[in-house]
Amino acid sequence: MSDAMPSALEVAITLDGRDTTLEATPATSLLRALRDAGATATTGACEQGECGSCSVEIDGRVECSCLVPALVCHGSVIRTVRSFVRADLADALAEHGAVQCGFCTPGIVVAAEAALADPEPLTEHGVRESLAGNLCRCTGYEGIIAAVLRVDEARRDASGRERTG
Amino acid sequence: MSVESLVDAPATGASPIGRSVPRPDVPPKIDGSFEFSNDVSVAGMLFGATVRSPHPHARLVHLGISAALSTPGVVRILTLDDVPTRARTGHIVADAPPFVDGVARYVGEPVAFVVARSQELAWRAADLVEVTWETLEPLTDPDLALTPDSQRVHPDGNVIRELCLERGDGPLTADVIVEGTWSTGRQDQAFLGPESALAMPDVDGGVTLVLATQDLHTDQEQIASVLGLEEEQVRLVMSGIGGAFGGREDITCQVHLALAALATGRPVKTTYRRAESFLAHPKRHPATLRYRMGADRDGTFRFVEADIVLDGGAYASTSGPVLGSACYFAAGPYRVPVVRVRGRAARTNNPVCGAMRGFGAVQACFGIESTVDLLAAELGIDPIELRRRNVLAPGDEFPTSGQRVGPSAPLRELIDRCTALPEPAPLPGDPTHPYDLPGGTGLTTDGEHVRRGVGFALGVKNHLYGEGVTERSVATVTVTANGATIRSAAAECGQGIVSALAQIASAALGGMPVEVEPATTEAGYSGSSSASRQTWMSGAAVRQAAAEVAARLLTDAAGRAGVTPDDVELVPDGALVGDELISLDELVGDEPIVATTEYRPPRTHRGDPTTGQGDVHVSWMFVAHRAIVDVDVELGLCRVAQVATAQDVGRALNPREVRGQILGGITQGIGLALNEHLETRDGHVVNNTFTDYLIPTAADVAPVEAALIEEPDPDAPFGLKGVGEPSALSSTAAIAAAIRTATGAPVHRVPVRPDDLLT
């Protein structure tokens, strides 16, 4: 290991709709660069892609931001929970007791909205699979799963699309 | 799926008690604006990184900091020489030095604290600190540590606590006797928010910390003691807590940060990484429980004899009271005329163990419930029926302490309600989804060798501290023209204490809107958010304070209207006298109405020094779990198909949050039953990552059927009982029992491993 720290480079991104400049060395993850820039809505609990807390959307794909070097995101459009949060899902999560400590919640919201974007109606198994990469230590997941299923159904009703039997 | 039943219909009536009121912390947690302790920052802050012992047992020969210190960006490196006192941390027994003092006793013990301009720099410089160690033989077997001629792990000796409980004179004989030895894993709380805090120097020579802790005042006392400061000079401000479960009761980074802030004169922050977090906080004790138990032919329990050894790791943490809990619940919630329990918590060079949800009673539950199942098999009596014949009822004597059981002990109802809950669909002959089978999407099984088992277990634990520990909580309620505020030091870990306190105050104040101020040490002592105590303790304090304020409002309003206080009713925006509303503004004016009260529950006592007998607890929480588990008997893989539970909650203050505690605790119980064990080899932790330490995911958890039994506790505010811990008590034991039924394997340990199930 070199004793000297590599100097930081500037990374220009669009973060939740705003032009933003991050600072990063080659060793800096996107998660760390975001948080160092004060964008702390995205949390991180493991920094090795296991917990899903740091889930963000990078150019349309949901990724663990702890696994992505910030430097490769130059020019990317990045959306965090701040972009994804919608009132119907927020209400459903709150009503179903899907939030306790809340540390996993921003990542859950990103993963849930990614699942809800599926054109097919969601199933319980499908939601479990979609959320299997997001650890929650408090709630036991059931409230989260129920909330996502309810929102899926309500959005389908609202859009007049076909519902499951 | 039963999850839709979690949404409660809004209750009717004015009182918020018993309603699933919204929690104020939830919306900001969903939109990402909530501030956790690792989100906190101030201009000009520095960052700290901890240098830790890589050895479970080693003499510190030399600490070379010059290379690290000369790294650009490094500001200061703190070692034991920088600590102004010889004080130790540990809130039960102060036995842990802030940095290794001569000998490192576990892997991860702090050696030095590097302060640098960025977190990354601090971590890199920490790797450059040169530590010369003389490695020593680690002592990792708790049984060996308890032998008289064993090497001493710590100057205080290897026995952190020994407790013997003796009740009844009869001989330890019976028509039918069974024996079993059971053991449990080293479960980590694995809260998601890593340890993190910010310390700032104050002008008076003191320090302010913004942190996440389960107990502000206990931290304050320990930090002040090590720094040689007056307690008033150490100010703590609660930040957002990313889960706790007992893992934030001890000092981790607090003292290092406070030292660093004072040494540099600048704010200093640190955030642990996950691998470090696993090493840094005390966890659930691995336990070995050796049982003998006897009964008459008709199933009447005659005696329980248990020998319990807890592996406490290198420092005491809360091992003493955890051992107390393990021993006092070693005979379960049963009538047993003769009880002999010997428990010992041993010091070893393994990771430090302390508090985790269930606090010793989880281990005891696995021991007694497994033994009761052995007895049922030997007697040829259905295990649920055997329990029904022997459970405690109000007025009985508690089996281990002799304490009289109060009126809220609905054990038969728990059994009946739990066993009556609907069962899941039969094991599918043609599974529609891999999640329905053991092994899940690994597609390891075609279902041919899958057997279903049903297991049942009862759990019991006290709420509140017990064993004579002073128990109190202080709260302040203030009413201004704008409404009411509560000042309390109670820690909100996600369990919902903030909304619970607001509910209680609002109920006393005619439905007035109530805000809860951020918790700080400026508020009175509340004690910890642990031991299923905080809603009871701080709820009672808030209720008293709010009642005092309400009485003054009623008197004032009555005086203005020329009536008696009985003719006045408080309403959300003031006081009603007949049809006339006196607004809060008129009532309160410029002079806020304030009441601060201290609540103390009924006293408990330390048990008799020889027999442990006495009124050691305030009262108890009881719970029943039925687990249905599918096991591939060829592969030893398990899948929990359903957990049903009936829980004795006294009175459900907020049913949605009570259910949240039930679901969360059961999930941690599934974890301990099937996966969770922080493994060590010769004292070295081998799985301190979320890749290797597996907590249940959305794909692993089972549907839960829950029944709440509301049998009010007469000593508690509103009759409520603690609800945080019971769900974690017997869910593990019930799952183990179900696996035994499915496989015929003895399942002597949890977590169960596939090779335990293969013959």
PDB file of C-alpha atoms in Angstrom, chain B residues 161-277:
ATOM      1  CA  ARG B 161     -20.754 -14.238  38.335  1.00  0.00           C
ATOM      2  CA  GLU B 162     -21.912 -17.442  39.933  1.00  0.00           C
ATOM      3  CA  LEU B 163     -25.511 -17.841  41.033  1.00  0.00           C
ATOM      4  CA  CYS B 164     -27.174 -20.766  42.771  1.00  0.00           C
ATOM      5  CA  LEU B 165     -30.934 -21.064  43.100  1.00  0.00           C
ATOM      6  CA  GLU B 166     -32.437 -23.573  45.509  1.00  0.00           C
ATOM      7  CA  ARG B 167     -36.101 -24.078  46.113  1.00  0.00           C
ATOM      8  CA  GLY B 168     -37.918 -26.984  47.764  1.00  0.00           C
ATOM      9  CA  ASP B 169     -36.551 -29.680  50.022  1.00  0.00           C
ATOM     10  CA  GLY B 170     -37.518 -32.800  48.188  1.00  0.00           C
ATOM     11  CA  PRO B 171     -34.997 -35.156  46.667  1.00  0.00           C
ATOM     12  CA  LEU B 172     -34.113 -34.863  42.992  1.00  0.00           C
ATOM     13  CA  THR B 173     -35.931 -38.058  42.143  1.00  0.00           C
ATOM     14  CA  ALA B 174     -39.140 -38.843  40.295  1.00  0.00           C
ATOM     15  CA  ASP B 175     -40.981 -41.636  38.440  1.00  0.00           C
ATOM     16  CA  VAL B 176     -39.548 -40.456  35.159  1.00  0.00           C
ATOM     17  CA  ILE B 177     -36.273 -38.569  34.764  1.00  0.00           C
ATOM     18  CA  VAL B 178     -34.704 -37.175  31.609  1.00  0.00           C
ATOM     19  CA  GLU B 179     -31.343 -35.542  30.986  1.00  0.00           C
ATOM     20  CA  GLY B 180     -30.167 -33.292  28.212  1.00  0.00           C
ATOM     21  CA  THR B 181     -27.340 -30.935  27.361  1.00  0.00           C
ATOM     22  CA  TRP B 182     -28.187 -27.979  25.155  1.00  0.00           C
ATOM     23  CA  SER B 183     -26.162 -25.180  23.659  1.00  0.00           C
ATOM     24  CA  THR B 184     -26.836 -21.918  21.880  1.00  0.00           C
ATOM     25  CA  GLY B 185     -24.913 -19.786  19.409  1.00  0.00           C
ATOM     26  CA  ARG B 186     -23.202 -16.436  19.736  1.00  0.00           C
ATOM     27  CA  GLN B 187     -25.848 -14.254  18.134  1.00  0.00           C
ATOM     28  CA  ASP B 188     -24.970 -10.747  17.054  1.00  0.00           C
ATOM     29  CA  GLN B 189     -27.507  -7.952  17.283  1.00  0.00           C
ATOM     30  CA  ALA B 190     -26.492  -7.068  13.717  1.00  0.00           C
ATOM     31  CA  PHE B 191     -28.258  -3.735  13.871  1.00  0.00           C
ATOM     32  CA  LEU B 192     -27.867  -2.100  10.483  1.00  0.00           C
ATOM     33  CA  GLY B 193     -26.693   1.379  11.535  1.00  0.00           C
ATOM     34  CA  PRO B 194     -22.991   1.047  12.331  1.00  0.00           C
ATOM     35  CA  GLU B 195     -21.532   2.500  15.519  1.00  0.00           C
ATOM     36  CA  SER B 196     -20.929   6.162  14.873  1.00  0.00           C
ATOM     37  CA  ALA B 197     -20.739   9.378  16.874  1.00  0.00           C
ATOM     38  CA  LEU B 198     -19.437  12.937  16.832  1.00  0.00           C
ATOM     39  CA  ALA B 199     -17.669  14.572  19.783  1.00  0.00           C
ATOM     40  CA  MET B 200     -17.173  18.334  20.114  1.00  0.00           C
ATOM     41  CA  PRO B 201     -15.052  20.145  22.676  1.00  0.00           C
ATOM     42  CA  ASP B 202     -16.889  22.627  24.882  1.00  0.00           C
ATOM     43  CA  VAL B 203     -15.563  25.939  26.226  1.00  0.00           C
ATOM     44  CA  ASP B 204     -15.751  24.766  29.839  1.00  0.00           C
ATOM     45  CA  GLY B 205     -13.262  21.977  29.181  1.00  0.00           C
ATOM     46  CA  GLY B 206     -16.067  19.487  28.732  1.00  0.00           C
ATOM     47  CA  VAL B 207     -17.335  17.700  25.672  1.00  0.00           C
ATOM     48  CA  THR B 208     -20.602  17.208  23.778  1.00  0.00           C
ATOM     49  CA  LEU B 209     -21.309  13.932  21.991  1.00  0.00           C
ATOM     50  CA  VAL B 210     -23.955  13.358  19.361  1.00  0.00           C
ATOM     51  CA  LEU B 211     -24.472   9.623  19.324  1.00  0.00           C
ATOM     52  CA  ALA B 212     -26.746   6.585  19.163  1.00  0.00           C
ATOM     53  CA  THR B 213     -27.059   4.794  22.489  1.00  0.00           C
ATOM     54  CA  GLN B 214     -29.681   2.888  24.453  1.00  0.00           C
ATOM     55  CA  ASP B 215     -28.883   4.836  27.618  1.00  0.00           C
ATOM     56  CA  LEU B 216     -27.585   8.410  27.566  1.00  0.00           C
ATOM     57  CA  HIS B 217     -26.898   8.775  31.275  1.00  0.00           C
ATOM     58  CA  THR B 218     -25.035   5.503  31.704  1.00  0.00           C
ATOM     59  CA  ASP B 219     -22.774   6.482  28.812  1.00  0.00           C
ATOM     60  CA  GLN B 220     -22.309   9.944  30.344  1.00  0.00           C
ATOM     61  CA  GLU B 221     -21.226   8.469  33.666  1.00  0.00           C
ATOM     62  CA  GLN B 222     -18.656   6.181  32.059  1.00  0.00           C
ATOM     63  CA  ILE B 223     -17.225   8.810  29.708  1.00  0.00           C
ATOM     64  CA  ALA B 224     -16.878  11.327  32.567  1.00  0.00           C
ATOM     65  CA  SER B 225     -15.218   8.743  34.758  1.00  0.00           C
ATOM     66  CA  VAL B 226     -12.542   7.820  32.188  1.00  0.00           C
ATOM     67  CA  LEU B 227     -11.916  11.444  31.188  1.00  0.00           C
ATOM     68  CA  GLY B 228     -11.769  12.661  34.783  1.00  0.00           C
ATOM     69  CA  LEU B 229     -14.551  15.174  34.138  1.00  0.00           C
ATOM     70  CA  GLU B 230     -17.612  16.104  36.135  1.00  0.00           C
ATOM     71  CA  GLU B 231     -20.694  14.428  34.688  1.00  0.00           C
ATOM     72  CA  GLU B 232     -22.165  17.870  33.926  1.00  0.00           C
ATOM     73  CA  GLN B 233     -19.191  18.513  31.631  1.00  0.00           C
ATOM     74  CA  VAL B 234     -20.135  15.561  29.438  1.00  0.00           C
ATOM     75  CA  ARG B 235     -23.243  16.384  27.431  1.00  0.00           C
ATOM     76  CA  LEU B 236     -24.903  13.767  25.273  1.00  0.00           C
ATOM     77  CA  VAL B 237     -27.372  14.418  22.487  1.00  0.00           C
ATOM     78  CA  MET B 238     -29.253  11.498  20.984  1.00  0.00           C
ATOM     79  CA  SER B 239     -29.019  11.078  17.262  1.00  0.00           C
ATOM     80  CA  GLY B 240     -30.917   8.608  15.102  1.00  0.00           C
ATOM     81  CA  ILE B 241     -30.389   4.998  16.203  1.00  0.00           C
ATOM     82  CA  GLY B 242     -30.081   2.444  13.412  1.00  0.00           C
ATOM     83  CA  GLY B 243     -31.314  -0.468  15.527  1.00  0.00           C
ATOM     84  CA  ALA B 244     -29.977  -1.643  18.875  1.00  0.00           C
ATOM     85  CA  PHE B 245     -31.402  -4.900  20.354  1.00  0.00           C
ATOM     86  CA  GLY B 246     -29.036  -4.647  23.340  1.00  0.00           C
ATOM     87  CA  GLY B 247     -25.963  -3.939  21.229  1.00  0.00           C
ATOM     88  CA  ARG B 248     -25.801  -0.256  22.155  1.00  0.00           C
ATOM     89  CA  GLU B 249     -25.718  -0.587  25.915  1.00  0.00           C
ATOM     90  CA  ASP B 250     -21.937  -0.588  26.161  1.00  0.00           C
ATOM     91  CA  ILE B 251     -19.162   1.878  25.432  1.00  0.00           C
ATOM     92  CA  THR B 252     -17.575   1.432  22.002  1.00  0.00           C
ATOM     93  CA  CYS B 253     -16.369   4.639  20.323  1.00  0.00           C
ATOM     94  CA  GLN B 254     -17.693   7.161  22.850  1.00  0.00           C
ATOM     95  CA  VAL B 255     -14.647   7.470  25.114  1.00  0.00           C
ATOM     96  CA  HIS B 256     -12.159   7.527  22.229  1.00  0.00           C
ATOM     97  CA  LEU B 257     -14.068  10.321  20.506  1.00  0.00           C
ATOM     98  CA  ALA B 258     -14.399  12.398  23.662  1.00  0.00           C
ATOM     99  CA  LEU B 259     -10.661  12.045  24.322  1.00  0.00           C
ATOM    100  CA  ALA B 260      -9.904  12.974  20.717  1.00  0.00           C
ATOM    101  CA  ALA B 261     -12.116  16.062  20.764  1.00  0.00           C
ATOM    102  CA  LEU B 262     -10.454  17.311  23.939  1.00  0.00           C
ATOM    103  CA  ALA B 263      -6.938  16.447  22.729  1.00  0.00           C
ATOM    104  CA  THR B 264      -7.328  18.193  19.359  1.00  0.00           C
ATOM    105  CA  GLY B 265      -9.736  20.954  20.357  1.00  0.00           C
ATOM    106  CA  ARG B 266     -11.805  20.051  17.297  1.00  0.00           C
ATOM    107  CA  PRO B 267     -14.919  18.039  16.531  1.00  0.00           C
ATOM    108  CA  VAL B 268     -14.099  14.404  15.819  1.00  0.00           C
ATOM    109  CA  LYS B 269     -16.348  11.787  14.253  1.00  0.00           C
ATOM    110  CA  THR B 270     -15.962   8.103  13.594  1.00  0.00           C
ATOM    111  CA  THR B 271     -18.045   5.435  11.889  1.00  0.00           C
ATOM    112  CA  TYR B 272     -17.255   1.761  12.259  1.00  0.00           C
ATOM    113  CA  ARG B 273     -17.205  -0.552   9.306  1.00  0.00           C
ATOM    114  CA  ARG B 274     -19.296  -3.713   9.471  1.00  0.00           C
ATOM    115  CA  ALA B 275     -16.434  -6.108  10.131  1.00  0.00           C
ATOM    116  CA  GLU B 276     -15.324  -3.823  12.956  1.00  0.00           C
ATOM    117  CA  SER B 277     -18.849  -3.462  14.332  1.00  0.00           C
TER     118      SER B 277
END
